PDB file of C-alpha atoms in Angstrom:
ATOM      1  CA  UNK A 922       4.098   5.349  -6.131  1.00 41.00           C
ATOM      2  CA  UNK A 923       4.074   1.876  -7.998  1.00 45.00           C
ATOM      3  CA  UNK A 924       0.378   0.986  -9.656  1.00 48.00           C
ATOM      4  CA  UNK A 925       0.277  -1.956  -8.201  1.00 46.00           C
ATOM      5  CA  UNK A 926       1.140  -1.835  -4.905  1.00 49.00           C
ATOM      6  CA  UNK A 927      -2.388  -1.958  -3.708  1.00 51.00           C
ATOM      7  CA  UNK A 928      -2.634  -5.483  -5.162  1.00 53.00           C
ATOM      8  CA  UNK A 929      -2.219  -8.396  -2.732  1.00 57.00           C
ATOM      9  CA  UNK A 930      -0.164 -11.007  -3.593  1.00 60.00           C
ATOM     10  CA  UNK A 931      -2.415 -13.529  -5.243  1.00 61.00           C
ATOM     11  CA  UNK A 932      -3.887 -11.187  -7.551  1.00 61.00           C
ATOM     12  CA  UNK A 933      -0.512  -9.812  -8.521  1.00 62.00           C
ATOM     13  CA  UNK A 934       0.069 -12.856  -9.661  1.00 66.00           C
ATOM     14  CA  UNK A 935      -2.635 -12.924 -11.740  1.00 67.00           C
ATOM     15  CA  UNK A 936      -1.933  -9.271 -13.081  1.00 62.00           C
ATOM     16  CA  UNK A 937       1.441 -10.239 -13.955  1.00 64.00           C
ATOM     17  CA  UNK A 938      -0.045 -13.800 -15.674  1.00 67.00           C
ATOM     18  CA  UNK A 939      -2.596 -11.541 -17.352  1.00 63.00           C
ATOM     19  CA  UNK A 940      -0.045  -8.971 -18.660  1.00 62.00           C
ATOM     20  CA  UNK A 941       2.871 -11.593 -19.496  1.00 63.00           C
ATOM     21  CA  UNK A 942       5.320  -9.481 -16.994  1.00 61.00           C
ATOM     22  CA  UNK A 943       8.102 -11.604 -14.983  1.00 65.00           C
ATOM     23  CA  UNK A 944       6.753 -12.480 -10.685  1.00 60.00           C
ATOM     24  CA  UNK A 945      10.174 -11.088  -9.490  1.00 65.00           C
ATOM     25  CA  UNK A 946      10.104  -8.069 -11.301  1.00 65.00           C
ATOM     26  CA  UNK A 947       6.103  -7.489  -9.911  1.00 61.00           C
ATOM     27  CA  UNK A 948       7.441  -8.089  -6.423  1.00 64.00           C
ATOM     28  CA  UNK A 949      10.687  -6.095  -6.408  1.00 69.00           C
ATOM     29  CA  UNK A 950       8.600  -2.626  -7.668  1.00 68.00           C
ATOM     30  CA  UNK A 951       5.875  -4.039  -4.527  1.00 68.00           C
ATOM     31  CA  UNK A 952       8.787  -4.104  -2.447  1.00 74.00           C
ATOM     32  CA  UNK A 953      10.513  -1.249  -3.012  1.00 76.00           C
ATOM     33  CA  UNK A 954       7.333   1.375  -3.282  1.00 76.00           C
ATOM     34  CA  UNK A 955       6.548   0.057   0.587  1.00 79.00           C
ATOM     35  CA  UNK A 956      10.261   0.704   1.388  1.00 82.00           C
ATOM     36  CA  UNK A 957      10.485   4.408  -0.200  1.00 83.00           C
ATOM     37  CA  UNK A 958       6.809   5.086   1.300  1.00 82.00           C
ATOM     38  CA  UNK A 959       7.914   4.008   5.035  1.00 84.00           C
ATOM     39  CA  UNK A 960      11.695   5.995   4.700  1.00 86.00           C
ATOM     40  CA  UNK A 961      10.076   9.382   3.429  1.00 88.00           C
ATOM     41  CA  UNK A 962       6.808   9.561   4.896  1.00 88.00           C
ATOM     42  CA  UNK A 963       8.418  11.863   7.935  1.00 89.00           C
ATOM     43  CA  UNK A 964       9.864  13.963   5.828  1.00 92.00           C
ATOM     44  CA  UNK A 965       6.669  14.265   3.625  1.00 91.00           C
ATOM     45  CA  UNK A 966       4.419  14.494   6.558  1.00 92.00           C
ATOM     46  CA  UNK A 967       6.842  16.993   8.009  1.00 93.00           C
ATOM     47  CA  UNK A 968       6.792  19.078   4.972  1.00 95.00           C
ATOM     48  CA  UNK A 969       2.965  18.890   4.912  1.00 94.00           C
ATOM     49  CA  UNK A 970       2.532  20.077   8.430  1.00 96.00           C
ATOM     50  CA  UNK A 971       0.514  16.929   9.026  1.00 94.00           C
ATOM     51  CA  UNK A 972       0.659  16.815  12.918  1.00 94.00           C
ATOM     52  CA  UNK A 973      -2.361  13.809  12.906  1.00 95.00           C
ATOM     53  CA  UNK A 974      -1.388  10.284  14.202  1.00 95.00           C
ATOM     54  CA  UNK A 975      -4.339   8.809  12.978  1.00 95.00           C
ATOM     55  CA  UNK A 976      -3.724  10.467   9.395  1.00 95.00           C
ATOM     56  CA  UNK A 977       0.080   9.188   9.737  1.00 94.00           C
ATOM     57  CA  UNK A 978      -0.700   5.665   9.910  1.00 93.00           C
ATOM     58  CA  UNK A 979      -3.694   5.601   7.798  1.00 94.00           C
ATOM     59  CA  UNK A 980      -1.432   6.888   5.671  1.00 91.00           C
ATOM     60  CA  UNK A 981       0.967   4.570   5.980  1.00 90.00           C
ATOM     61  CA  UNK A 982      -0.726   1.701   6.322  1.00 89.00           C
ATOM     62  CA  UNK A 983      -2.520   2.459   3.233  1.00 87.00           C
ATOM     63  CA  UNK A 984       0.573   3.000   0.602  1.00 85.00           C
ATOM     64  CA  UNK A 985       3.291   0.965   2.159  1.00 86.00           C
ATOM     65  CA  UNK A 986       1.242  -1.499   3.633  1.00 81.00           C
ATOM     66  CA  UNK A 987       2.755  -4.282   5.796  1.00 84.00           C
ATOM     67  CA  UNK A 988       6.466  -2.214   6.010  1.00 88.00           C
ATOM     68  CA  UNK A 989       4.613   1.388   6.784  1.00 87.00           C
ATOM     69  CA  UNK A 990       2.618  -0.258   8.877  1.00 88.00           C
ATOM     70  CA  UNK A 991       5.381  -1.755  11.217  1.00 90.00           C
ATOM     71  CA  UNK A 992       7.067   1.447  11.100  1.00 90.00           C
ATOM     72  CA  UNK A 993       3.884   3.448  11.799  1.00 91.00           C
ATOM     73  CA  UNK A 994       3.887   1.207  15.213  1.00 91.00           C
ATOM     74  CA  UNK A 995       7.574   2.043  16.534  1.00 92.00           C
ATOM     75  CA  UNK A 996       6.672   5.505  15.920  1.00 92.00           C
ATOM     76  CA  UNK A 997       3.418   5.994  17.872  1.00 94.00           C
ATOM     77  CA  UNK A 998       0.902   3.529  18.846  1.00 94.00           C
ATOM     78  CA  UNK A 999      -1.859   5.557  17.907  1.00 95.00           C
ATOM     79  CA  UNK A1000      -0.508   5.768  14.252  1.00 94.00           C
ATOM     80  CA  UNK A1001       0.110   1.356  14.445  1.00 93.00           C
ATOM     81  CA  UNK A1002      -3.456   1.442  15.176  1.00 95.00           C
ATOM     82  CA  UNK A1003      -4.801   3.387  12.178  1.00 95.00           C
ATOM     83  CA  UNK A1004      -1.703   1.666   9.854  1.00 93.00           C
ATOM     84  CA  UNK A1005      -3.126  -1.767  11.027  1.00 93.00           C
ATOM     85  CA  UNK A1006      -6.814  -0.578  10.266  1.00 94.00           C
ATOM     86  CA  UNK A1007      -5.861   0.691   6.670  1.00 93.00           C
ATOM     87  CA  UNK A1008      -4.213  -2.171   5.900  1.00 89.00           C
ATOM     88  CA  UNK A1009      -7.204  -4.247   6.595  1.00 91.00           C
ATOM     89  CA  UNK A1010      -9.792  -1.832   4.837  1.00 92.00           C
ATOM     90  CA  UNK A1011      -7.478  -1.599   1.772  1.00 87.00           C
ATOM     91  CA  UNK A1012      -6.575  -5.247   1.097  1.00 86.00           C
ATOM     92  CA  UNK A1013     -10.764  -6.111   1.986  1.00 90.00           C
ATOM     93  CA  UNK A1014     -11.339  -3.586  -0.392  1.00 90.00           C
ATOM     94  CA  UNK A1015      -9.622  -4.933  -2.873  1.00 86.00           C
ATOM     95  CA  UNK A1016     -10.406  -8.253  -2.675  1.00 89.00           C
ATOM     96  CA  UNK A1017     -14.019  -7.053  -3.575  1.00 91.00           C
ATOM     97  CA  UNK A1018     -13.500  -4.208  -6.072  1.00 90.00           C
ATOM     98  CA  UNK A1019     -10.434  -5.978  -8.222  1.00 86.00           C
ATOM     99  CA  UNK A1020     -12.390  -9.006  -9.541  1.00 88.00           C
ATOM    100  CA  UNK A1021     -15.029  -6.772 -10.546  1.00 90.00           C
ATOM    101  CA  UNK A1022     -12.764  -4.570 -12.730  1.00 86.00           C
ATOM    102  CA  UNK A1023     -11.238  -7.547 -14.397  1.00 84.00           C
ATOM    103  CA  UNK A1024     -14.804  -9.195 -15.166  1.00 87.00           C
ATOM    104  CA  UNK A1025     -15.590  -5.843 -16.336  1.00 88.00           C
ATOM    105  CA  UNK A1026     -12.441  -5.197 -18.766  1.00 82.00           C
ATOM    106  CA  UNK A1027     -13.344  -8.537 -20.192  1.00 72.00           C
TER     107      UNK A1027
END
């Protein structure tokens, strides 16, 4: 799983300003950590002998956000429900917590 993932897309940017790294090379690791979290996550849920819907899509709406989330929804509406609620939690989240770690690593 890709570090930043978690980040929305504004304060990627800023990441990426702060750490002189290229946008497109930010975006294309965001990209494709969604895309290998929403391809294996029945295999690894599977394996795991997580039987949950709820978990699923909290699950998946947490680590592969928007991508996990839509797939979360054509497999069970229960686990679209709990991918759409993660999604929201986790970007809220970090909309609060993120500033405060870079105010606090100066």
């Amino acid at each position: 799983m890709d570090v930043l993932s978690p980040l929305p897309a504004n304060q990627a940017v800023a990441f990426a300003r702060m750490s002189r790294s290229s946008l497109s090379c930010l975006f294309s690791r965001r990209r494709r950590a969604s895309l290998v979290g929403a391809l294996s996550a029945k295999y690894l849920f599977t394996l795991l002998r997580i039987d949950s819907w709820a978990v699923r899509g909290f699950a998946l709406g947490t680590t592969s956000h928007g991508i996990g989330a839509a797939r979360a929804l054509q497999v069970h509406d229960d686990a679209g429900a709990y991918a759409g609620i993660a999604l929201g939690l986790q970007v809220l989240l970090a909309s609060l917590l993120i500033p405060l770690m870079f105010r606090w690593l100066g």
